[in-house]
Amino acid sequence: MFDPKSHFQVNHRNWNLDEVQQSIQNIVDDLVNELTRNTTLPRHPMDAYDVKGDMYMGLAGVVWGVSYLAGAGVVKTSNNLSSWLDELLSSNEKDYKNHLHASNSSYLFGNIPILMQKYKLQKDQQIADDIFKLVELNNVQPVRELMWGTAGTMLCANFMHSWTKETRWKDVFLLQANRLLEEWEAIEGVGHLWTQDLYDSKKMYLGPVHGFSGNIIPLIEGKALLGDEAYQEIALKVMTTVVNTAYADEKHAN
C-alpha cells in the first residue's frame, strides 16, 4: 500500500489536538479562498477527471464537508458555501445525464445529496417532495449498490425519515430494503454477497462503494425502521460473511 514515490513517509508523532484542528482549518481556508477566486477547484494532476458538481468527487461534497465541520464547531469560516447549491443542482443535472447508470437515482452522483443539503437549510416541503420522487425511481430500477442504486436511496430515506417523521420515508425504505435483501445471495463457505450489475459487467465486491459493505450501511443505519427481528437476521449473515472473508493474524484483521 505504501509507495515512496507517491506517499509521504510516515512520521510517528504524538497526538496534538491543536495541531490537528489547525491543519483542518488550513485546508478549509485554502479551498474557501480558492472558491472566492474561481468557480471550481483544481484537480490533482494525476486525476483523470474534472471537479464537477456531484457529491462524490465534486463541489457538492466540498460544500457539505465545510458546512458539516462548521456546524460541528470544528472550523470557522465567514464564507457560506451553501449559496452554491442552486448552481450546483443545475450543472449536476446536466452532467448526470451522461453517466452510464443515469436511469438509477444516485446518492453520490445524482441531485439527491444537493437537494438534501437544501432541505436541511430551508425545510421546504417542495424540496422534500422532489427528493422523494428521485428516491422512488429506485423502486423499479436495478438494485445495484451504494453509489448508483438502492443502498444509496435507502440512506437518503432513513435521513429524511429522521428529519421529517413522515411515514412515506419509512415505507419507501422498507420497500427498497426488501428488494435489496431479495438479491442477497448465499455463497457456500463465504456467507452472503450481492452480484453487482455495473459498467456492463457482473461481479461480486466486498467494498463500501460497490459491494457488500456499502449495501450493509443503510441496513445498519435503518435498524429502527427494519425492526429487531429482521435486523438480527441480517446481522447474523453480516457477521458470518465478515468472518469468512477476513484476512487475520494473531494481532490484526483486514
XYZ file of C-alpha atoms in Angstrom:
254
model
C 0.000 0.000 0.000
C 2.922 2.368 0.594
C 4.640 3.754 -2.490
C 7.565 6.064 -1.601
C 7.149 7.844 -4.957
C 3.523 8.706 -4.285
C 3.141 8.923 -0.499
C 4.680 10.886 2.333
C 6.886 8.898 4.659
C 5.032 8.085 7.878
C 6.168 10.419 10.640
C 5.264 8.986 14.038
C 4.277 11.920 16.239
C 2.384 12.267 19.467
C -1.252 13.257 19.132
C -1.739 17.018 19.355
C -5.337 18.194 19.143
C -4.406 21.825 18.452
C -2.181 20.850 15.515
C -4.889 18.626 14.048
C -7.576 21.297 14.312
C -5.281 23.915 12.797
C -4.469 21.602 9.893
C -8.182 21.100 9.210
C -8.757 24.855 9.416
C -5.894 25.454 6.967
C -7.430 23.065 4.442
C -10.826 24.762 4.703
C -9.291 28.248 4.443
C -7.377 27.191 1.343
C -10.389 25.835 -0.515
C -12.673 28.711 0.515
C -10.082 31.222 -0.703
C -9.783 29.311 -3.971
C -13.537 29.411 -4.482
C -13.591 33.192 -3.997
C -11.247 33.465 -6.994
C -12.572 30.676 -9.241
C -15.819 28.837 -9.943
C -14.263 25.431 -9.387
C -11.374 23.729 -7.627
C -8.217 22.391 -9.289
C -7.915 18.621 -9.518
C -4.778 16.661 -8.755
C -2.661 16.318 -11.925
C -2.808 12.515 -11.615
C -6.623 12.505 -11.583
C -8.186 11.913 -14.994
C -11.415 13.823 -14.333
C -12.653 17.361 -13.754
C -14.084 18.675 -10.488
C -17.801 18.955 -11.229
C -20.919 19.443 -9.116
C -21.509 15.984 -7.677
C -21.141 14.762 -4.101
C -18.591 12.015 -4.693
C -15.762 13.875 -6.430
C -17.226 17.345 -6.856
C -18.188 20.625 -5.268
C -21.386 19.366 -3.625
C -19.196 17.188 -1.418
C -16.971 20.154 -0.608
C -19.969 22.303 0.354
C -21.348 19.529 2.536
C -17.961 18.882 4.187
C -17.318 22.520 5.074
C -20.889 23.027 6.287
C -20.695 19.907 8.443
C -17.370 20.898 10.010
C -18.574 24.446 10.653
C -21.822 23.183 12.184
C -19.859 20.841 14.448
C -17.690 23.738 15.607
C -14.514 22.225 14.176
C -13.735 25.079 11.762
C -14.660 28.736 11.349
C -15.483 30.314 8.015
C -17.178 33.549 7.041
C -17.999 32.265 3.543
C -21.324 30.436 3.350
C -20.759 27.889 0.582
C -24.405 26.788 0.682
C -25.141 29.700 -1.669
C -23.594 27.497 -4.378
C -26.229 24.780 -4.090
C -28.693 26.088 -6.699
C -25.944 26.457 -9.285
C -24.569 23.005 -8.458
C -28.035 21.499 -8.775
C -28.405 22.833 -12.306
C -24.935 21.870 -13.522
C -25.032 18.434 -11.909
C -28.375 17.615 -13.502
C -26.839 18.180 -16.941
C -23.711 16.153 -16.152
C -25.664 13.257 -14.675
C -27.437 12.503 -17.941
C -24.106 11.396 -19.400
C -23.498 8.652 -16.827
C -23.937 5.016 -17.820
C -26.417 4.343 -14.997
C -28.360 7.609 -15.245
C -31.682 5.706 -15.107
C -30.957 4.999 -11.429
C -31.077 7.673 -8.733
C -27.554 8.031 -7.353
C -26.802 9.068 -3.773
C -23.225 10.017 -4.671
C -23.530 11.430 -8.212
C -27.161 12.497 -8.572
C -29.073 15.511 -7.300
C -30.279 13.803 -4.122
C -27.438 14.944 -1.801
C -27.632 18.504 -3.141
C -31.372 18.633 -2.530
C -30.858 17.135 0.928
C -28.482 19.958 1.804
C -31.047 22.490 0.576
C -33.764 20.792 2.618
C -31.738 20.935 5.832
C -31.326 24.677 5.336
C -34.832 25.566 4.193
C -37.148 22.756 5.438
C -39.168 23.324 2.257
C -41.886 20.753 1.526
C -41.419 21.029 -2.242
C -37.761 20.110 -1.885
C -38.754 17.074 0.208
C -41.232 16.064 -2.498
C -38.546 16.413 -5.173
C -36.207 14.185 -3.136
C -38.965 11.604 -2.687
C -39.584 11.409 -6.440
C -35.896 10.691 -7.021
C -35.827 8.043 -4.289
C -38.937 6.374 -5.746
C -37.175 5.872 -9.086
C -35.085 3.140 -7.492
C -38.224 1.182 -6.581
C -38.119 -0.314 -10.082
C -34.547 0.271 -11.292
C -31.776 -2.347 -10.843
C -30.842 -2.703 -7.169
C -27.085 -2.188 -7.681
C -25.164 -0.679 -4.728
C -24.376 2.417 -2.653
C -23.089 4.630 -5.467
C -25.704 4.005 -8.148
C -28.529 2.099 -6.545
C -30.906 1.166 -3.804
C -28.476 1.276 -0.875
C -27.893 4.980 -1.525
C -31.555 5.936 -1.758
C -32.255 3.865 1.374
C -29.728 6.015 3.237
C -31.489 9.116 1.950
C -34.894 7.783 3.024
C -33.574 7.000 6.504
C -32.180 10.536 6.897
C -35.392 12.112 5.624
C -37.485 9.984 7.978
C -35.378 11.122 10.933
C -35.757 14.758 9.862
C -39.465 14.764 8.933
C -41.018 11.767 10.777
C -43.201 11.236 7.687
C -44.278 7.611 7.178
C -43.688 7.725 3.420
C -39.933 7.647 4.028
C -40.222 4.523 6.183
C -42.446 2.886 3.568
C -40.035 3.507 0.701
C -37.059 2.472 2.851
C -38.689 -0.879 3.653
C -39.749 -1.464 0.047
C -36.206 -0.927 -1.175
C -34.734 -2.932 1.734
C -36.874 -5.894 0.710
C -35.653 -5.620 -2.878
C -32.055 -5.410 -1.670
C -32.400 -8.437 0.594
C -34.112 -10.488 -2.117
C -30.922 -10.234 -4.207
C -28.588 -11.189 -1.324
C -27.079 -14.491 -2.436
C -25.940 -17.312 -0.135
C -22.397 -18.369 -1.095
C -21.175 -21.638 0.422
C -18.131 -21.111 2.643
C -18.400 -17.328 2.312
C -21.718 -16.076 3.588
C -23.981 -13.702 1.657
C -22.951 -11.362 -1.171
C -24.535 -9.338 -3.938
C -23.716 -9.632 -7.637
C -23.349 -6.089 -8.938
C -24.503 -5.262 -12.455
C -22.184 -2.320 -13.139
C -20.480 -0.823 -16.172
C -21.547 -3.690 -18.461
C -20.083 -6.277 -16.092
C -21.412 -8.527 -13.337
C -19.130 -9.099 -10.326
C -19.184 -9.561 -6.565
C -17.421 -6.982 -4.395
C -16.756 -6.609 -0.676
C -16.023 -2.868 -0.564
C -18.030 0.103 0.733
C -18.830 1.795 -2.586
C -19.732 -1.019 -4.980
C -20.032 -4.047 -2.727
C -21.201 -5.890 0.349
C -20.006 -3.303 2.886
C -21.822 -0.437 1.162
C -25.107 -2.322 0.949
C -24.893 -3.107 4.653
C -24.597 0.568 5.666
C -28.281 1.528 5.171
C -29.375 -1.730 6.806
C -27.372 -0.789 9.908
C -28.432 2.854 9.850
C -32.052 1.870 9.337
C -32.185 -0.613 12.216
C -35.136 1.167 13.833
C -37.124 1.034 10.589
C -36.380 -2.657 9.988
C -37.374 -3.847 13.463
C -35.387 -6.070 15.825
C -36.243 -9.460 14.323
C -35.306 -8.521 10.747
C -32.217 -6.681 11.932
C -30.916 -9.621 13.963
C -31.335 -11.944 10.978
C -29.367 -9.514 8.814
C -26.696 -9.054 11.487
C -26.060 -12.805 11.705
C -25.492 -13.055 7.959
C -23.236 -9.999 8.031
C -21.062 -11.354 10.840
C -20.707 -14.728 9.114
C -19.644 -13.072 5.863
C -17.174 -10.723 7.558
C -15.510 -13.558 9.488
C -15.286 -15.802 6.416
C -13.818 -13.128 4.140
C -11.382 -11.501 6.583
C -7.611 -11.909 6.449
C -6.350 -12.255 10.010
C -3.200 -12.965 12.007
C -2.584 -13.054 15.744
C -2.979 -9.297 16.149
C -4.793 -7.867 13.153
C -7.680 -8.461 10.782
C -8.490 -6.900 7.441
